[in-house]
Short mmCIF file of C-alpha atoms in Angstrom, two decimals:
data_model
loop_
_atom_site.label_atom_id
_atom_site.label_comp_id
_atom_site.label_asym_id
_atom_site.label_seq_id
_atom_site.Cartn_x
_atom_site.Cartn_y
_atom_site.Cartn_z
CA MET E 10 103.58 64.31 219.96
CA ALA E 11 101.68 61.86 222.20
CA LYS E 12 98.67 63.34 224.76
CA PHE E 13 101.12 62.55 227.80
CA ASN E 14 104.76 62.36 228.06
CA MET E 15 105.84 59.48 230.55
CA ALA E 16 109.32 60.63 230.87
CA LYS E 17 110.29 59.90 234.43
CA THR E 18 112.02 63.13 234.95
CA LYS E 19 111.47 66.58 234.57
CA VAL E 20 113.25 68.67 231.77
CA PRO E 21 116.27 69.91 232.93
CA MET E 22 116.38 73.40 234.06
CA PRO E 23 119.54 75.53 231.92
CA GLU E 24 121.98 77.04 234.29
CA GLN E 25 125.04 78.85 234.77
CA ASP E 26 128.30 76.73 235.42
CA PRO E 27 128.65 76.89 238.96
CA LYS E 28 132.46 77.61 238.39
CA VAL E 29 131.43 80.66 236.32
CA ARG E 30 128.35 81.82 238.49
CA ASN E 31 129.89 81.69 241.52
CA LYS E 32 132.15 84.90 240.64
CA ASN E 33 128.96 86.81 239.52
CA PHE E 34 125.55 87.90 240.45
CA ASP E 35 123.50 87.10 237.19
CA GLU E 36 120.60 84.60 237.58
CA VAL E 37 121.77 80.70 238.06
CA SER E 38 118.79 79.61 236.22
CA LEU E 39 118.14 80.35 232.67
CA GLY E 40 114.47 79.25 232.45
CA TYR E 41 112.96 77.41 229.79
CA THR E 42 112.64 77.96 226.00
CA LEU E 43 109.31 77.37 224.35
CA GLU E 44 110.11 74.04 223.21
CA MET E 45 111.55 72.95 226.93
CA ALA E 46 108.13 74.10 228.15
CA LYS E 47 105.89 72.32 225.83
CA GLU E 48 107.67 69.55 226.63
CA GLU E 49 107.54 69.74 230.57
CA ALA E 50 104.28 70.59 230.28
CA SER E 51 103.10 67.15 228.14
CA ARG E 52 104.29 65.23 231.19
CA CYS E 53 100.94 66.58 233.21
CA ILE E 54 98.23 64.27 233.10
CA ASN E 55 95.46 66.60 233.77
CA CYS E 56 94.01 64.54 236.82
CA LYS E 57 90.54 64.88 237.80
CA ASN E 58 91.01 65.82 241.50
CA GLN E 59 94.07 68.36 240.65
CA PRO E 60 95.94 67.72 243.84
CA CYS E 61 98.60 70.06 242.74
CA VAL E 62 95.66 72.90 243.35
CA SER E 63 94.96 72.18 246.74
CA GLY E 64 98.78 71.86 247.37
CA CYS E 65 98.94 76.10 246.42
CA PRO E 66 98.53 78.50 249.15
CA VAL E 67 97.24 80.79 246.33
CA GLY E 68 95.09 78.39 244.56
CA VAL E 69 96.53 78.66 240.91
CA GLN E 70 94.42 76.43 238.71
CA ILE E 71 97.55 74.44 237.89
CA PRO E 72 96.30 71.90 234.87
CA ASP E 73 94.50 74.85 233.14
CA PHE E 74 97.47 76.95 232.82
CA ILE E 75 99.55 74.02 231.63
CA GLN E 76 97.42 72.93 229.05
CA LEU E 77 97.19 76.71 227.66
CA ILE E 78 100.89 76.29 227.43
CA LEU E 79 100.47 72.94 225.19
CA GLU E 80 98.04 75.03 222.94
CA ASP E 81 100.30 77.73 222.67
CA ASP E 82 97.78 80.47 224.25
CA LEU E 83 100.65 81.92 226.70
CA ASP E 84 98.98 84.99 227.19
CA LYS E 85 95.72 83.21 228.18
CA ALA E 86 97.99 80.79 230.49
CA TYR E 87 99.19 83.83 232.18
CA GLU E 88 95.98 85.49 232.84
CA LYS E 89 95.20 81.93 234.40
CA ILE E 90 98.10 81.98 236.84
CA ALA E 91 96.89 85.75 237.59
CA GLU E 92 93.57 85.07 238.73
CA THR E 93 94.98 84.01 241.97
CA ASN E 94 98.65 84.79 241.82
CA ASN E 95 99.58 88.69 241.77
CA LEU E 96 103.86 87.78 241.57
CA PRO E 97 103.87 84.58 239.45
CA ALA E 98 107.33 85.37 238.08
CA ILE E 99 108.33 85.48 241.83
CA CYS E 100 106.80 82.64 242.98
CA GLY E 101 108.11 80.44 240.03
CA ARG E 102 111.36 81.28 241.54
CA VAL E 103 111.31 80.84 244.99
CA CYS E 104 108.14 79.18 245.89
CA PRO E 105 109.21 75.74 247.71
CA GLN E 106 107.31 73.54 245.16
CA GLU E 107 108.43 70.44 246.12
CA ASN E 108 106.73 70.92 249.54
CA GLN E 109 103.34 72.17 247.74
CA CYS E 110 101.99 72.17 244.29
CA GLU E 111 104.50 69.58 243.33
CA GLY E 112 104.91 67.94 246.47
CA LYS E 113 100.96 66.87 245.92
CA CYS E 114 101.55 65.96 242.06
CA THR E 115 100.33 62.36 241.17
CA ARG E 116 103.24 62.07 238.63
CA GLY E 117 105.47 62.43 241.80
CA ILE E 118 103.92 59.32 243.07
CA LYS E 119 106.12 57.07 241.00
CA ASP E 120 108.63 59.46 239.12
CA GLU E 121 109.92 63.35 239.35
CA PRO E 122 106.42 65.62 239.76
CA VAL E 123 105.80 68.06 236.88
CA GLY E 124 108.07 71.10 237.04
CA ILE E 125 105.05 73.47 237.96
CA GLY E 126 107.60 76.27 239.24
CA ARG E 127 109.46 76.46 235.97
CA LEU E 128 106.59 76.42 234.06
CA GLU E 129 105.02 79.21 236.26
CA ARG E 130 108.02 81.02 235.59
CA PHE E 131 108.20 80.51 231.82
CA VAL E 132 104.88 81.90 231.18
CA ALA E 133 105.28 84.78 234.01
CA ASP E 134 108.94 85.58 232.18
CA TYR E 135 107.04 85.50 228.60
CA ARG E 136 104.50 88.13 229.57
CA ASN E 137 106.84 90.23 231.69
CA ASN E 138 108.80 90.48 228.28
CA LYS E 139 106.50 91.62 226.02
CA LYS E 140 104.62 94.94 225.65
CA TYR E 141 101.32 94.31 227.04
CA ASN E 142 98.97 96.85 227.97
CA LYS E 143 95.88 95.30 228.32
CA PRO E 144 93.94 97.74 230.63
CA VAL E 145 92.34 96.27 234.20
CA GLU E 146 88.98 96.92 234.60
CA VAL E 147 88.25 97.99 238.28
CA THR E 148 85.06 99.49 239.78
CA SER E 149 86.08 101.92 242.51
CA GLN E 150 83.81 101.72 245.39
CA GLY E 151 85.84 105.01 247.01
CA LYS E 152 86.43 103.54 250.44
CA LYS E 153 90.26 103.48 251.23
CA VAL E 154 92.45 100.53 252.62
CA ALA E 155 96.14 101.18 254.04
CA VAL E 156 98.62 98.38 253.57
CA VAL E 157 101.71 98.55 255.98
CA GLY E 158 104.57 96.90 254.31
CA ALA E 159 105.34 96.63 250.65
CA GLY E 160 106.51 92.79 250.69
CA PRO E 161 104.69 89.93 249.45
CA SER E 162 101.83 89.80 251.69
CA GLY E 163 101.15 93.55 251.33
CA LEU E 164 101.20 93.32 247.70
CA SER E 165 99.27 90.49 247.36
CA ALA E 166 96.58 91.91 249.81
CA ALA E 167 96.76 95.34 247.90
CA ALA E 168 96.13 93.83 244.45
CA ASP E 169 93.56 91.73 245.57
CA LEU E 170 92.01 94.98 247.30
CA ALA E 171 92.22 96.81 244.14
CA LYS E 172 90.55 94.29 241.98
CA LEU E 173 87.52 94.39 244.55
CA GLY E 174 87.46 98.04 243.97
CA TYR E 175 89.07 99.59 247.03
CA LYS E 176 91.22 102.62 246.93
CA VAL E 177 94.47 101.33 248.13
CA VAL E 178 97.54 102.94 249.48
CA ILE E 179 100.84 100.95 250.29
CA PHE E 180 102.93 102.69 253.16
CA ASP E 181 106.46 100.93 253.11
CA ALA E 182 109.52 102.00 255.69
CA PHE E 183 112.40 101.45 253.06
CA HIS E 184 113.13 103.59 250.09
CA THR E 185 112.36 100.73 247.69
CA ALA E 186 109.28 98.65 247.78
CA GLY E 187 109.15 94.71 247.60
CA GLY E 188 109.81 93.94 251.23
CA VAL E 189 112.52 90.85 251.52
CA LEU E 190 111.99 90.20 247.68
CA MET E 191 114.35 93.20 247.67
CA TYR E 192 116.34 93.11 250.47
CA GLY E 193 116.64 89.20 251.26
CA ILE E 194 116.73 87.55 248.15
CA PRO E 195 119.94 87.81 246.53
CA GLU E 196 120.17 88.93 242.76
CA PHE E 197 121.36 85.49 241.68
CA ARG E 198 117.90 83.82 242.88
CA LEU E 199 115.59 86.64 242.10
CA PRO E 200 116.52 89.81 239.92
CA LYS E 201 115.37 93.06 240.95
CA THR E 202 114.37 94.18 237.79
CA LEU E 203 111.74 91.38 237.50
CA VAL E 204 110.29 92.23 240.92
CA GLN E 205 109.87 95.71 239.91
CA LYS E 206 108.14 94.60 236.82
CA GLU E 207 105.92 92.62 239.01
CA LEU E 208 105.62 95.38 241.54
CA LYS E 209 104.89 97.94 238.25
CA ASN E 210 101.72 95.11 237.65
CA VAL E 211 100.43 95.57 241.22
CA ILE E 212 100.47 99.13 240.95
CA GLY E 213 98.95 99.24 237.64
CA LEU E 214 95.72 98.05 239.31
CA GLY E 215 95.57 101.83 240.64
CA VAL E 216 97.59 100.99 243.93
CA LYS E 217 99.07 104.09 245.51
CA LEU E 218 102.56 103.43 246.88
CA GLN E 219 104.18 105.76 249.84
CA THR E 220 107.75 104.95 250.46
CA ASN E 221 110.03 106.26 253.52
CA THR E 222 107.04 106.24 255.49
CA ILE E 223 107.33 104.11 259.05
CA VAL E 224 104.01 103.39 260.33
CA GLY E 225 104.79 103.87 264.20
CA ARG E 226 106.83 106.55 263.57
CA THR E 227 106.35 108.80 260.87
CA LEU E 228 102.71 108.08 261.13
CA SER E 229 100.51 106.01 263.77
CA LEU E 230 97.58 103.86 263.31
CA GLU E 231 95.33 106.27 264.15
CA ASP E 232 97.05 109.08 261.73
CA LEU E 233 95.94 106.72 258.81
CA PHE E 234 92.27 105.95 260.26
CA ASP E 235 91.82 110.23 260.63
CA GLN E 236 92.97 110.20 256.99
CA GLY E 237 89.84 108.28 256.13
CA PHE E 238 91.04 104.61 255.73
CA GLU E 239 88.47 102.32 256.73
CA ALA E 240 90.71 99.44 257.55
CA ILE E 241 94.62 98.59 257.80
CA TYR E 242 96.53 95.53 256.91
CA LEU E 243 99.49 95.15 258.67
CA SER E 244 101.87 93.03 256.66
CA THR E 245 105.38 94.37 258.30
CA GLY E 246 107.36 91.12 257.97
CA ALA E 247 110.02 89.69 260.05
CA GLY E 248 112.80 91.69 260.17
CA LEU E 249 114.52 91.58 263.69
CA PRO E 250 117.48 89.19 263.76
CA ARG E 251 118.25 86.35 266.30
CA PHE E 252 121.49 86.28 267.34
CA LEU E 253 123.32 83.43 269.39
CA ASN E 254 124.09 85.14 272.33
CA ILE E 255 127.67 83.92 272.81
CA PRO E 256 130.77 86.12 273.82
CA GLY E 257 132.26 88.14 270.43
CA GLU E 258 128.64 88.63 268.57
CA ASN E 259 129.95 92.52 269.21
CA LEU E 260 133.14 92.35 267.32
CA ASN E 261 133.81 94.24 263.88
CA GLY E 262 133.10 91.58 261.14
CA VAL E 263 130.17 90.01 262.86
CA TYR E 264 126.72 90.57 260.93
CA SER E 265 123.43 89.39 261.23
CA ALA E 266 122.06 87.44 257.99
CA ASN E 267 119.64 90.88 257.45
CA GLU E 268 121.97 93.20 257.50
CA PHE E 269 124.45 91.32 255.13
CA LEU E 270 121.72 90.61 252.87
CA THR E 271 119.85 93.83 253.04
CA ARG E 272 123.68 95.89 252.10
CA MET E 273 124.17 93.39 249.51
CA ASN E 274 121.02 93.35 247.72
CA LEU E 275 118.72 96.53 248.44
CA MET E 276 121.89 98.74 248.64
CA GLU E 277 123.65 97.15 246.50
CA ALA E 278 127.26 96.42 248.03
CA TYR E 279 128.40 93.38 245.69
CA LYS E 280 128.85 96.61 243.07
CA PHE E 281 131.33 98.70 245.44
CA PRO E 282 132.68 101.25 244.70
CA GLU E 283 130.09 102.21 241.67
CA TYR E 284 127.35 102.04 244.74
CA ASN E 285 128.70 103.54 247.76
CA THR E 286 127.81 100.62 250.11
CA PRO E 287 131.08 98.87 251.46
CA VAL E 288 130.56 95.75 253.10
CA HIS E 289 133.62 94.14 254.75
CA ILE E 290 134.31 90.41 253.35
CA GLY E 291 136.82 88.80 255.38
CA ARG E 292 139.18 86.09 253.66
CA LYS E 293 137.54 83.38 255.31
CA VAL E 294 133.82 83.32 256.29
CA CYS E 295 131.69 81.59 258.66
CA VAL E 296 127.75 81.29 257.90
CA VAL E 297 125.97 80.01 260.81
CA GLY E 298 122.75 78.25 260.18
CA GLY E 299 121.23 75.73 257.26
CA GLY E 300 118.39 77.52 256.36
CA ASN E 301 117.37 79.18 252.87
CA VAL E 302 118.88 82.54 254.16
CA ALA E 303 122.13 81.02 255.47
CA MET E 304 122.48 79.63 251.91
CA ASP E 305 121.73 82.88 250.45
CA ALA E 306 124.27 84.32 252.32
CA ALA E 307 126.94 82.05 251.98
CA ARG E 308 126.30 82.28 248.38
CA SER E 309 126.61 85.84 248.17
CA ALA E 310 129.83 85.74 250.44
CA LYS E 311 131.45 83.49 248.05
CA ARG E 312 130.68 85.90 245.31
CA MET E 313 132.49 88.34 246.85
CA GLY E 314 135.64 86.06 246.66
CA ALA E 315 135.73 84.92 250.34
CA ASP E 316 136.32 81.12 251.29
CA VAL E 317 133.11 80.22 252.79
CA THR E 318 131.58 77.71 255.62
CA VAL E 319 128.55 77.18 256.58
CA VAL E 320 128.40 75.96 260.05
CA TYR E 321 125.72 73.82 261.11
CA ARG E 322 124.28 72.22 264.51
CA ARG E 323 122.76 69.20 263.10
CA SER E 324 123.53 66.80 260.19
CA PHE E 325 123.45 67.78 256.43
CA ASP E 326 119.92 65.67 256.07
CA GLU E 327 118.50 67.84 259.08
CA MET E 328 119.42 71.37 257.09
CA PRO E 329 116.00 73.15 256.59
CA ALA E 330 117.18 74.73 253.42
CA ARG E 331 115.58 73.98 250.11
CA ALA E 332 117.69 70.85 248.37
CA GLU E 333 117.93 72.70 245.35
CA GLU E 334 119.80 75.73 247.19
CA SER E 335 122.03 73.69 249.21
CA HIS E 336 123.12 71.60 246.37
CA HIS E 337 123.34 74.68 244.22
CA ALA E 338 125.89 76.00 247.13
CA ILE E 339 127.65 72.69 246.88
CA GLU E 340 127.97 73.21 243.32
CA GLU E 341 129.87 76.46 244.02
CA GLU E 342 132.02 75.18 246.40
CA ILE E 343 130.85 76.59 249.34
CA ASN E 344 131.93 74.17 252.64
CA PHE E 345 129.94 72.75 255.21
CA MET E 346 130.93 72.03 258.56
CA ASN E 347 127.72 69.86 260.23
CA LEU E 348 127.23 69.04 263.70
CA SER E 349 129.13 72.04 265.16
CA ASN E 350 128.06 75.07 267.18
CA PRO E 351 129.89 78.22 267.84
CA VAL E 352 130.07 78.59 271.59
CA GLU E 353 132.40 81.97 271.36
CA ILE E 354 133.80 84.34 268.56
CA ILE E 355 137.42 85.11 269.36
CA GLY E 356 138.82 88.89 268.31
CA GLU E 357 142.00 90.77 267.91
CA ASN E 358 142.03 94.10 267.84
CA GLY E 359 138.50 94.58 267.79
CA TRP E 360 138.07 92.01 264.59
CA VAL E 361 137.27 88.56 264.31
CA LYS E 362 140.14 86.40 264.44
CA GLU E 363 138.63 82.84 265.25
CA VAL E 364 135.30 80.74 266.27
CA LYS E 365 135.16 78.43 268.94
CA LEU E 366 132.94 75.42 268.00
CA GLU E 367 131.30 72.57 270.05
CA LYS E 368 131.10 69.40 268.35
CA MET E 369 127.52 67.96 268.58
CA LYS E 370 125.69 64.41 268.19
CA LEU E 371 122.10 64.01 267.13
CA GLY E 372 119.72 62.64 269.73
CA GLU E 373 116.19 61.99 269.40
CA ALA E 374 113.65 63.78 267.66
CA ASP E 375 112.36 67.26 268.84
CA ALA E 376 109.06 68.91 268.03
CA SER E 377 110.34 70.14 264.43
CA GLY E 378 110.79 66.40 263.46
CA ARG E 379 114.31 66.65 263.21
CA ARG E 380 116.86 64.60 265.49
CA ARG E 381 117.90 67.03 268.37
CA PRO E 382 121.25 68.25 268.39
CA ILE E 383 123.30 67.00 271.82
CA PRO E 384 126.53 68.84 273.18
CA THR E 385 129.14 66.69 273.30
CA GLY E 386 131.95 68.51 275.50
CA GLU E 387 134.86 68.54 272.48
CA TYR E 388 135.80 72.05 270.90
CA ASP E 389 137.60 72.76 267.81
CA THR E 390 139.06 76.52 267.39
CA VAL E 391 138.87 77.51 263.57
CA ASP E 392 140.06 80.58 262.00
CA PHE E 393 137.50 82.85 260.64
CA ASP E 394 137.82 86.64 260.13
CA SER E 395 134.05 87.09 259.12
CA VAL E 396 130.96 85.75 260.71
CA ILE E 397 126.97 85.69 259.31
CA ILE E 398 124.25 84.75 261.67
CA SER E 399 121.66 83.23 260.22
CA ILE E 400 119.47 81.74 262.89
CA GLY E 401 116.20 83.05 262.00
CA GLN E 402 114.28 86.27 262.14
CA SER E 403 111.54 87.59 264.67
CA PRO E 404 108.22 90.00 263.52
CA ASN E 405 109.11 93.87 263.62
CA PRO E 406 108.28 95.11 266.97
CA LEU E 407 107.17 98.59 266.40
CA ILE E 408 103.79 97.95 265.78
CA LYS E 409 103.53 96.18 269.09
CA GLN E 410 105.78 99.04 271.10
CA THR E 411 103.32 101.67 269.38
CA ASN E 412 100.09 100.09 269.75
CA SER E 413 99.58 98.64 273.46
CA ASP E 414 96.03 97.79 272.12
CA ILE E 415 97.19 95.18 269.40
CA SER E 416 98.37 91.85 271.26
CA THR E 417 101.31 89.94 270.72
CA GLU E 418 102.42 86.25 271.07
CA ASP E 419 105.15 86.31 273.89
CA TRP E 420 108.06 85.70 270.52
CA GLY E 421 106.53 88.63 268.90
CA GLY E 422 103.65 87.44 266.31
CA ILE E 423 100.66 89.53 266.33
CA ILE E 424 97.29 87.90 267.15
CA ILE E 425 94.77 87.66 264.42
CA ASP E 426 91.38 86.12 265.17
CA ASP E 427 89.62 83.53 262.18
CA THR E 428 89.13 86.93 260.17
CA THR E 429 92.86 87.82 260.35
CA MET E 430 91.89 90.90 262.63
CA THR E 431 93.96 91.95 265.01
CA THR E 432 92.68 92.73 269.10
CA LYS E 433 92.28 96.32 267.36
CA ASP E 434 89.08 96.94 265.53
CA GLY E 435 89.71 97.61 262.00
CA VAL E 436 93.43 96.58 261.77
CA PHE E 437 93.98 93.12 260.34
CA ALA E 438 97.41 91.60 259.68
CA GLY E 439 98.95 88.55 258.09
CA GLY E 440 102.19 87.17 256.62
CA ASP E 441 105.06 86.81 258.84
CA ALA E 442 104.64 89.55 261.25
CA VAL E 443 101.92 86.99 262.49
CA SER E 444 103.45 83.64 261.19
CA GLY E 445 107.05 84.65 261.93
CA ALA E 446 110.00 83.97 259.04
CA ALA E 447 107.91 81.57 256.55
CA THR E 448 107.96 81.65 252.75
CA VAL E 449 107.05 83.89 250.12
CA ILE E 450 103.89 82.03 248.71
CA LEU E 451 102.36 81.54 252.36
CA ALA E 452 102.51 85.28 253.23
CA MET E 453 100.91 86.29 249.73
CA GLY E 454 98.01 83.24 250.88
CA ALA E 455 97.82 85.35 254.13
CA GLY E 456 97.30 88.56 252.29
CA LYS E 457 94.80 87.31 250.09
CA LYS E 458 92.52 85.77 252.88
CA ALA E 459 93.39 89.25 254.55
CA ALA E 460 91.77 90.90 251.53
CA LYS E 461 88.27 88.86 251.56
CA ASN E 462 87.89 89.73 255.35
CA ILE E 463 88.53 93.32 255.11
CA ASP E 464 86.01 93.40 252.03
CA LYS E 465 83.51 91.32 254.43
CA TYR E 466 84.15 93.80 257.36
CA ILE E 467 83.87 97.20 255.33
CA LYS E 468 80.77 95.93 253.65
CA ASN E 469 79.29 94.69 257.34
CA LYS E 470 80.14 98.33 258.81
#
């Protein structure tokens, strides 16, 4: 094999056939074999300035782990990734690599970038499928830190704090830890057994987990300080759905994407009646929105046997969903009705019957950099019997409602300073609770930053 493989395109990812996968919840992408991984790894030219590393929110030493794949040392490759990334199998699947590490890859200037995400997934899956019991050596300081929320940001912070020797307890409201990894992202994109394996790796660092505990109801922040925690990290996510505020949103058959996906994923409604979580899916489903969550909802509804249409007020080119997700949706025979905006949901006997849509046209670019949708005054009424609204989420409001000394933005985000501390001493925050709904890897990056700042805070107390 030549030193560098100058193939212009990535090694294709094996996938389930679209006409098969749109009827099951098994993972769509099947992963590389060792031969595929080594072939793709050989496309990396090991740049001197390593721009891909600067594009990674958690600073994975990408060329180093890729080189270890070529050397057939997959254990060391995993350890190299795990130096900075506590959830590599998850990140390899759901990170928007095209806007981060792969977006800065030198090979991507003229050709396709190196498939960094695919290689990270390959290495992590190798380790997760292997019985590996190397003990993690941690020297305990005896000091305690509480983490509120067991999503990607909380797990990342907890892991790093445990490695620094803190006794960490994660408090989570749900019966199962994982946050959006468990309730938001469908099985066919992120298998839940894999999430639990990654979670087990974090717990293996000595982190304790207390589920079914709502901080702000079951316990207050003051209760946690009274229990001897030196600092608290709030990673409560963005679980408050936004609605259209149009007539008919209270009809039966209307869901927020949050509720729909939580029923499907965390409560496994797609296995009904094996799991006693019914979810009403109509014959024709309208999914409102154009982001990744909208694609997840649409693709889930399709697998439940519905005829699904994504309704989006801008054009297809302005959709914020990852290209891979919208491409998979098209392959799976999901319909798209662009430049359309719902103005009324029409019911019959309390159930959704139709959706009135206003046609839109595109104007000048707005603050998002996308062309602004402008109403035309022209309308269509289309038959639908379920509507799933996916137009964004806001931070969980409970902490603000129960702690007047923690300041928030008007839209709900917790305000933090340069050290990630809130306006309450000893209470830090990060992830979607601060930024609003974003990506898994950005939430993890915020958790890592907070862990460093919490360590400094406690040492300087």
